[in-house]
CSV table of C-alpha atoms in Angstrom, one decimal:
chain,number,residue,atom,x,y,z
A,272,MET,CA,-8.5,-11.2,10.9
A,273,THR,CA,-5.4,-8.9,9.8
A,274,GLN,CA,-6.9,-6.1,7.4
A,275,ILE,CA,-4.9,-5.3,4.5
A,276,ASP,CA,-4.8,-1.9,3.2
A,277,PHE,CA,-3.2,-0.7,-0.4
A,278,TYR,CA,-2.5,3.0,-0.7
A,279,VAL,CA,-2.3,3.8,-4.5
A,280,LEU,CA,-0.5,6.6,-5.2
A,281,PRO,CA,-0.4,8.4,-9.1
A,282,ASP,CA,3.2,9.1,-8.6
A,283,THR,CA,6.2,7.5,-10.2
A,284,THR,CA,9.4,8.2,-8.2
A,285,LEU,CA,10.2,6.1,-5.6
A,286,GLU,CA,10.9,9.5,-3.3
A,287,ALA,CA,6.9,9.8,-3.4
A,288,ARG,CA,6.3,6.5,-2.1
A,289,PHE,CA,8.8,7.3,0.7
A,290,ASP,CA,7.2,10.8,1.3
A,291,PHE,CA,4.1,9.1,1.7
A,292,ALA,CA,5.5,6.4,4.3
A,293,CYS,CA,6.3,9.2,6.6
A,294,ARG,CA,3.2,11.0,6.3
A,295,LEU,CA,1.3,7.9,6.8
A,296,THR,CA,3.6,7.0,9.4
A,297,GLU,CA,2.9,10.1,11.5
A,298,THR,CA,-1.0,9.6,10.7
A,299,ILE,CA,-0.8,6.3,12.4
A,300,GLN,CA,1.4,7.1,15.3
A,301,ARG,CA,-1.1,10.0,16.1
A,302,LYS,CA,-4.1,7.8,16.2
A,303,GLY,CA,-2.4,5.5,19.0
A,304,TYR,CA,-1.2,2.9,16.6
A,305,ARG,CA,2.0,0.9,17.6
A,306,LEU,CA,3.7,1.0,14.1
A,307,HIS,CA,6.7,-1.1,12.5
A,308,LEU,CA,7.9,-0.1,9.1
A,309,HIS,CA,9.4,-3.0,7.4
A,310,ALA,CA,12.3,-2.5,4.8
A,311,GLU,CA,14.0,-4.2,1.9
A,312,ASP,CA,17.2,-4.1,3.4
A,313,GLU,CA,19.2,-2.4,5.9
A,314,ALA,CA,20.1,0.7,3.5
A,315,MET,CA,16.3,1.2,2.9
A,316,ALA,CA,15.8,1.3,6.5
A,317,ARG,CA,18.5,3.5,7.5
A,318,ASP,CA,17.2,5.7,4.7
A,319,LEU,CA,13.3,5.3,6.4
A,320,ASP,CA,15.3,6.3,9.5
A,321,GLU,CA,16.9,9.4,8.2
A,322,ARG,CA,13.8,10.5,6.2
A,323,LEU,CA,11.4,10.4,9.4
A,324,TRP,CA,13.6,13.1,11.2
A,325,THR,CA,13.2,15.2,8.1
A,326,PHE,CA,10.2,14.9,6.2
A,327,ARG,CA,8.6,18.0,7.3
A,328,PRO,CA,10.4,20.4,9.6
A,329,ASP,CA,7.6,20.2,12.5
A,330,ALA,CA,7.7,17.0,12.3
A,331,TYR,CA,8.2,14.7,15.0
A,332,VAL,CA,7.5,10.5,15.0
A,333,PRO,CA,9.6,9.2,18.0
A,334,HIS,CA,11.1,5.5,16.2
A,335,SER,CA,13.8,3.4,17.0
A,336,LEU,CA,16.1,1.0,14.3
A,337,LEU,CA,15.6,-2.4,15.3
A,338,GLY,CA,19.2,-3.8,15.7
A,339,ASP,CA,21.1,-0.6,15.8
A,340,ASP,CA,21.1,0.1,19.6
A,341,PRO,CA,23.5,-2.1,21.4
A,342,THR,CA,22.0,-0.6,24.9
A,343,GLY,CA,18.7,-2.8,24.3
A,344,ALA,CA,16.9,0.7,23.8
A,345,GLU,CA,14.8,-1.0,20.4
A,346,ALA,CA,12.7,-3.0,23.3
A,347,ASP,CA,11.1,-0.1,25.0
A,348,SER,CA,7.8,0.1,24.6
A,349,ARG,CA,7.5,3.5,24.6
A,350,ILE,CA,9.0,3.9,21.8
A,351,PRO,CA,5.6,3.8,18.7
A,352,VAL,CA,7.3,3.6,15.9
A,353,THR,CA,10.0,0.4,14.7
A,354,ILE,CA,11.9,-0.1,11.4
A,355,GLY,CA,13.5,-3.3,10.5
A,356,TRP,CA,14.5,-5.5,7.4
A,357,GLN,CA,15.0,-8.9,9.0
A,358,ALA,CA,12.9,-10.1,12.0
A,359,PRO,CA,9.5,-9.0,13.0
A,360,PRO,CA,9.5,-6.7,16.0
A,361,SER,CA,9.4,-8.2,19.5
A,362,PRO,CA,5.9,-9.5,20.9
A,363,ASP,CA,7.0,-7.6,23.4
A,364,LEU,CA,5.9,-4.0,22.0
A,365,ALA,CA,2.7,-5.2,20.9
A,366,VAL,CA,2.9,-3.5,17.7
A,367,GLN,CA,-0.4,-3.6,16.2
A,368,ALA,CA,0.3,-2.1,12.5
A,369,LEU,CA,2.9,-3.2,9.8
A,370,LEU,CA,3.9,-0.8,6.8
A,371,ASN,CA,5.5,-3.5,4.4
A,372,LEU,CA,7.8,-1.4,2.1
A,373,ALA,CA,9.6,-4.5,0.9
A,374,PRO,CA,8.4,-6.1,-2.6
A,375,GLY,CA,7.5,-9.2,-1.1
A,376,ILE,CA,4.9,-10.1,1.9
A,377,PRO,CA,7.0,-11.4,5.5
A,378,GLU,CA,5.8,-14.4,6.7
A,379,TRP,CA,5.1,-13.1,9.9
A,380,PHE,CA,2.7,-10.2,8.4
A,381,SER,CA,-0.8,-11.8,10.3
A,382,ARG,CA,0.0,-11.3,13.9
A,383,PHE,CA,-0.8,-7.5,13.0
A,384,GLU,CA,-4.3,-6.4,12.8
A,385,ARG,CA,-3.5,-4.1,10.1
A,386,VAL,CA,-1.1,-4.2,7.1
A,387,ALA,CA,-0.4,-1.1,5.0
A,388,GLU,CA,1.1,-1.3,1.4
A,389,ILE,CA,1.9,1.4,-0.6
A,390,ILE,CA,1.7,1.2,-4.6
A,391,ASN,CA,3.0,4.0,-6.8
A,392,GLN,CA,3.5,3.8,-10.4
A,393,HIS,CA,7.0,3.1,-10.7
A,394,GLN,CA,7.3,-0.4,-12.9
A,395,ASP,CA,9.1,-2.4,-10.4
A,396,VAL,CA,6.7,-1.6,-7.4
A,397,LEU,CA,3.7,-1.9,-9.2
A,398,VAL,CA,4.8,-5.7,-10.1
A,399,ALA,CA,6.0,-6.6,-6.7
A,400,LYS,CA,2.5,-5.0,-5.6
A,401,ARG,CA,0.3,-6.8,-7.7
A,402,GLU,CA,1.6,-10.2,-6.7
A,403,CYS,CA,1.2,-9.1,-3.0
A,404,TRP,CA,-2.6,-8.0,-3.8
A,405,GLN,CA,-3.2,-11.3,-5.4
A,406,THR,CA,-1.4,-13.5,-2.7
A,407,TYR,CA,-3.6,-11.7,0.3
A,408,LYS,CA,-6.7,-12.0,-1.8
A,409,LYS,CA,-5.9,-15.9,-2.5
A,410,ARG,CA,-5.6,-16.5,1.3
A,411,GLY,CA,-8.9,-14.8,2.1
A,412,TYR,CA,-7.7,-11.8,3.8
A,413,PRO,CA,-10.1,-8.7,3.6
A,414,VAL,CA,-8.1,-6.6,1.0
A,415,LYS,CA,-8.9,-2.1,0.4
A,416,ALA,CA,-7.5,0.5,-2.0
A,417,HIS,CA,-7.1,4.2,-1.2
A,418,GLN,CA,-7.0,5.7,-4.5
A,419,LEU,CA,-4.8,9.2,-3.7
A,420,ARG,CA,-4.5,12.2,-5.7
A,421,GLY,CA,-1.0,13.5,-6.8
A,422,GLN,CA,0.9,16.0,-4.4
A,423,SER,CA,0.1,19.1,-6.4
A,424,GLY,CA,-3.9,17.6,-6.2
């Protein structure tokens, strides 16, 4: 059964949420997991794509924006991180983890071993992710919260 992890940030800005998403992506990828970042829309996906190149000067997270490469490189199984906003990554990529940054739960979430959700104290995020928490719990999924300290702490 899919394990659900909620990372709860004390910060109120969406910027802090996306910065943490980049750090979490790097950690997951370094542990050897294949990860898919699910964005709310194309604009968010492109923003995440850019952030993964720039969030830290000494960081490199190999990734691909799904639907962005007409040559089909998005299906390259050597790329450990994919970003998308519509359909899930191809089963051929054998992605094990999902980082859901969209407000709702994608209907295909249960095909992953792990799902990560990031909550911060921004009102829109709080409302949407509380609903996600309740949905996962009602469906019987194991849900765990990780309370994180602020950037300065």
